[in-house]
PDB file of C-alpha atoms in Angstrom:
ATOM      1  CA  MET A  20      10.721  19.423   6.004  1.00  0.00           C
ATOM      2  CA  THR A  21       8.437  17.632   3.654  1.00  0.00           C
ATOM      3  CA  ILE A  22       9.103  14.434   2.562  1.00  0.00           C
ATOM      4  CA  SER A  23       8.350  13.004  -1.163  1.00  0.00           C
ATOM      5  CA  SER A  24       6.049  10.301  -1.928  1.00  0.00           C
ATOM      6  CA  GLU A  25       8.736   8.054  -2.781  1.00  0.00           C
ATOM      7  CA  GLU A  26       9.926   8.830   0.232  1.00  0.00           C
ATOM      8  CA  ILE A  27       6.310   7.598   1.685  1.00  0.00           C
ATOM      9  CA  LEU A  28       6.176   4.872  -0.716  1.00  0.00           C
ATOM     10  CA  GLU A  29       8.932   3.583   0.667  1.00  0.00           C
ATOM     11  CA  ILE A  30       8.168   3.646   4.732  1.00  0.00           C
ATOM     12  CA  ALA A  31       5.047   1.679   3.266  1.00  0.00           C
ATOM     13  CA  VAL A  32       6.850  -1.214   0.907  1.00  0.00           C
ATOM     14  CA  LYS A  33       9.789  -1.614   3.723  1.00  0.00           C
ATOM     15  CA  ALA A  34       7.012  -1.551   7.152  1.00  0.00           C
ATOM     16  CA  ALA A  35       4.744  -3.666   5.192  1.00  0.00           C
ATOM     17  CA  ASP A  36       8.003  -6.005   3.699  1.00  0.00           C
ATOM     18  CA  ASP A  37       8.565  -6.043   8.208  1.00  0.00           C
ATOM     19  CA  LYS A  38       5.253  -7.698   8.482  1.00  0.00           C
ATOM     20  CA  ARG A  39       5.713 -10.055   6.063  1.00  0.00           C
ATOM     21  CA  ALA A  40       3.050  -8.855   3.389  1.00  0.00           C
ATOM     22  CA  GLU A  41       3.470 -10.924  -0.002  1.00  0.00           C
ATOM     23  CA  ASP A  42       3.524  -9.541  -3.493  1.00  0.00           C
ATOM     24  CA  ILE A  43       3.837  -6.088  -2.895  1.00  0.00           C
ATOM     25  CA  MET A  44       3.194  -3.862  -6.099  1.00  0.00           C
ATOM     26  CA  ALA A  45       4.211  -0.515  -6.564  1.00  0.00           C
ATOM     27  CA  MET A  46       2.279   1.458  -9.196  1.00  0.00           C
ATOM     28  CA  ASP A  47       3.878   4.592 -10.268  1.00  0.00           C
ATOM     29  CA  VAL A  48       0.511   6.505 -10.892  1.00  0.00           C
ATOM     30  CA  ARG A  49       1.306  10.318 -11.480  1.00  0.00           C
ATOM     31  CA  ASN A  50       0.171  10.580 -15.455  1.00  0.00           C
ATOM     32  CA  ILE A  51      -3.029   8.461 -15.298  1.00  0.00           C
ATOM     33  CA  SER A  52      -4.547   9.925 -12.081  1.00  0.00           C
ATOM     34  CA  ILE A  53      -4.935  12.580 -10.236  1.00  0.00           C
ATOM     35  CA  LEU A  54      -5.548  11.343  -7.317  1.00  0.00           C
ATOM     36  CA  ALA A  55      -1.780  10.069  -5.426  1.00  0.00           C
ATOM     37  CA  ASP A  56       1.899   9.377  -7.954  1.00  0.00           C
ATOM     38  CA  TYR A  57       1.846   6.412  -5.900  1.00  0.00           C
ATOM     39  CA  PHE A  58      -0.928   3.462  -5.583  1.00  0.00           C
ATOM     40  CA  VAL A  59       0.751   0.068  -4.401  1.00  0.00           C
ATOM     41  CA  VAL A  60      -0.587  -3.286  -3.484  1.00  0.00           C
ATOM     42  CA  MET A  61       0.427  -5.875  -1.089  1.00  0.00           C
ATOM     43  CA  HIS A  62      -1.598  -8.437   0.726  1.00  0.00           C
ATOM     44  CA  GLY A  63      -1.300 -10.651   3.556  1.00  0.00           C
ATOM     45  CA  ASN A  64      -2.772 -14.310   4.521  1.00  0.00           C
ATOM     46  CA  SER A  65      -4.693 -13.706   7.131  1.00  0.00           C
ATOM     47  CA  GLU A  66      -7.800 -10.864   8.506  1.00  0.00           C
ATOM     48  CA  LYS A  67      -4.866 -10.986  11.623  1.00  0.00           C
ATOM     49  CA  GLN A  68      -1.883  -9.770   9.376  1.00  0.00           C
ATOM     50  CA  VAL A  69      -3.156  -7.985   6.768  1.00  0.00           C
ATOM     51  CA  GLU A  70      -4.348  -5.661  10.054  1.00  0.00           C
ATOM     52  CA  ALA A  71       0.002  -6.321  11.051  1.00  0.00           C
ATOM     53  CA  ILE A  72       0.516  -4.798   7.797  1.00  0.00           C
ATOM     54  CA  VAL A  73      -1.461  -1.643   8.004  1.00  0.00           C
ATOM     55  CA  ASN A  74      -0.822  -0.591  12.010  1.00  0.00           C
ATOM     56  CA  GLU A  75       3.101  -1.832  10.964  1.00  0.00           C
ATOM     57  CA  ILE A  76       2.888   1.273   7.663  1.00  0.00           C
ATOM     58  CA  VAL A  77       1.098   3.475   9.983  1.00  0.00           C
ATOM     59  CA  ASP A  78       3.350   3.221  12.772  1.00  0.00           C
ATOM     60  CA  GLN A  79       5.960   3.801  10.555  1.00  0.00           C
ATOM     61  CA  GLU A  80       4.397   6.410   8.574  1.00  0.00           C
ATOM     62  CA  GLU A  81       3.676   8.555  11.391  1.00  0.00           C
ATOM     63  CA  MET A  82       6.979   7.848  12.621  1.00  0.00           C
ATOM     64  CA  ALA A  83       8.306   9.554   9.878  1.00  0.00           C
ATOM     65  CA  LYS A  84       5.896  12.574  10.090  1.00  0.00           C
ATOM     66  CA  VAL A  85       3.713  11.779   7.467  1.00  0.00           C
ATOM     67  CA  GLU A  86      -0.264  12.388   8.190  1.00  0.00           C
ATOM     68  CA  VAL A  87      -2.237  10.008   7.831  1.00  0.00           C
ATOM     69  CA  LYS A  88      -4.961  10.840   6.067  1.00  0.00           C
ATOM     70  CA  ARG A  89      -7.437   8.228   6.141  1.00  0.00           C
ATOM     71  CA  ILE A  90      -7.383   4.244   7.151  1.00  0.00           C
ATOM     72  CA  GLU A  91     -10.535   2.443   5.457  1.00  0.00           C
ATOM     73  CA  GLY A  92     -11.888  -1.418   5.599  1.00  0.00           C
ATOM     74  CA  ARG A  93     -10.972  -1.491   9.208  1.00  0.00           C
ATOM     75  CA  ASP A  94     -13.810  -3.180  10.215  1.00  0.00           C
ATOM     76  CA  SER A  95     -13.734  -6.538   7.637  1.00  0.00           C
ATOM     77  CA  ALA A  96      -9.523  -6.761   7.458  1.00  0.00           C
ATOM     78  CA  LYS A  97     -10.709  -8.011   3.800  1.00  0.00           C
ATOM     79  CA  TRP A  98      -9.030  -4.584   2.269  1.00  0.00           C
ATOM     80  CA  MET A  99      -7.806  -2.065   3.835  1.00  0.00           C
ATOM     81  CA  LEU A 100      -6.779   1.376   2.329  1.00  0.00           C
ATOM     82  CA  ILE A 101      -4.790   3.672   4.267  1.00  0.00           C
ATOM     83  CA  ASP A 102      -4.577   6.990   1.982  1.00  0.00           C
ATOM     84  CA  LEU A 103      -1.114   9.179   2.563  1.00  0.00           C
ATOM     85  CA  GLY A 104      -1.843  12.064   0.833  1.00  0.00           C
ATOM     86  CA  ASP A 105       0.529  11.085  -3.142  1.00  0.00           C
ATOM     87  CA  VAL A 106       0.481   7.841  -1.802  1.00  0.00           C
ATOM     88  CA  VAL A 107      -2.112   4.651  -1.309  1.00  0.00           C
ATOM     89  CA  VAL A 108      -1.686   1.669   0.269  1.00  0.00           C
ATOM     90  CA  HIS A 109      -4.500  -1.284  -0.259  1.00  0.00           C
ATOM     91  CA  VAL A 110      -3.556  -4.115   1.557  1.00  0.00           C
ATOM     92  CA  PHE A 111      -5.864  -6.829   0.360  1.00  0.00           C
ATOM     93  CA  HIS A 112      -6.441 -10.219   2.168  1.00  0.00           C
ATOM     94  CA  TYR A 113      -4.866 -13.377  -0.471  1.00  0.00           C
ATOM     95  CA  SER A 114      -8.599 -14.304  -1.119  1.00  0.00           C
ATOM     96  CA  GLU A 115     -10.279 -10.756  -1.910  1.00  0.00           C
ATOM     97  CA  ARG A 116      -6.458  -9.391  -3.939  1.00  0.00           C
ATOM     98  CA  SER A 117      -8.203 -10.726  -7.705  1.00  0.00           C
ATOM     99  CA  PHE A 118     -11.545 -10.886  -7.091  1.00  0.00           C
ATOM    100  CA  TYR A 119     -10.878  -7.121  -7.091  1.00  0.00           C
ATOM    101  CA  ASN A 120      -7.873  -7.139  -8.956  1.00  0.00           C
ATOM    102  CA  LEU A 121      -6.194  -3.821  -9.111  1.00  0.00           C
ATOM    103  CA  GLU A 122      -3.158  -4.357 -10.865  1.00  0.00           C
ATOM    104  CA  LYS A 123      -5.334  -4.691 -14.232  1.00  0.00           C
ATOM    105  CA  LEU A 124      -7.627  -1.538 -13.428  1.00  0.00           C
ATOM    106  CA  TRP A 125      -4.199   0.228 -13.554  1.00  0.00           C
ATOM    107  CA  SER A 126      -2.215  -1.374 -15.773  1.00  0.00           C
ATOM    108  CA  ASP A 127      -1.054   1.055 -17.530  1.00  0.00           C
ATOM    109  CA  ALA A 128       0.741   2.439 -15.504  1.00  0.00           C
ATOM    110  CA  PRO A 129       4.259   1.510 -15.175  1.00  0.00           C
ATOM    111  CA  LEU A 130       5.264  -0.824 -12.447  1.00  0.00           C
ATOM    112  CA  VAL A 131       8.127   1.118  -9.195  1.00  0.00           C
ATOM    113  CA  ASP A 132      11.133  -0.739  -9.049  1.00  0.00           C
ATOM    114  CA  ILE A 133      10.643  -1.431  -5.251  1.00  0.00           C
ATOM    115  CA  SER A 134      13.762  -4.446  -4.799  1.00  0.00           C
ATOM    116  CA  LYS A 135      15.661  -1.952  -2.736  1.00  0.00           C
ATOM    117  CA  MET A 136      13.421  -1.179  -0.676  1.00  0.00           C
ATOM    118  CA  VAL A 137      12.297  -5.319   0.482  1.00  0.00           C
ATOM    119  CA  ASP A 138      15.196  -7.341   1.995  1.00  0.00           C
TER     120      ASP A 138
END
């Protein structure tokens, strides 16, 4: 049984919300990138929170039998990337998010309504 990119997205968003990630955005990049179906961007307010968000997402995805292909940025916890194949999750420290401004870089990607995925 394979899990859909939408289900991977929902698991990531719920896990991030459980760890109080802020300003979670999901972008549908299927028509503009061959890298993934969805990019998810969020931030935490401290390095510890960024690490907790990443750990929760990884734990929940692994419990759902999703392959975590790689995690980058663990050494600094300023910008961590989780490669889940069809879904790529970016977890920023709040001070770094506006600097990189991925939302603007991918502004032609439609936003996904994640309101039903979070409390």
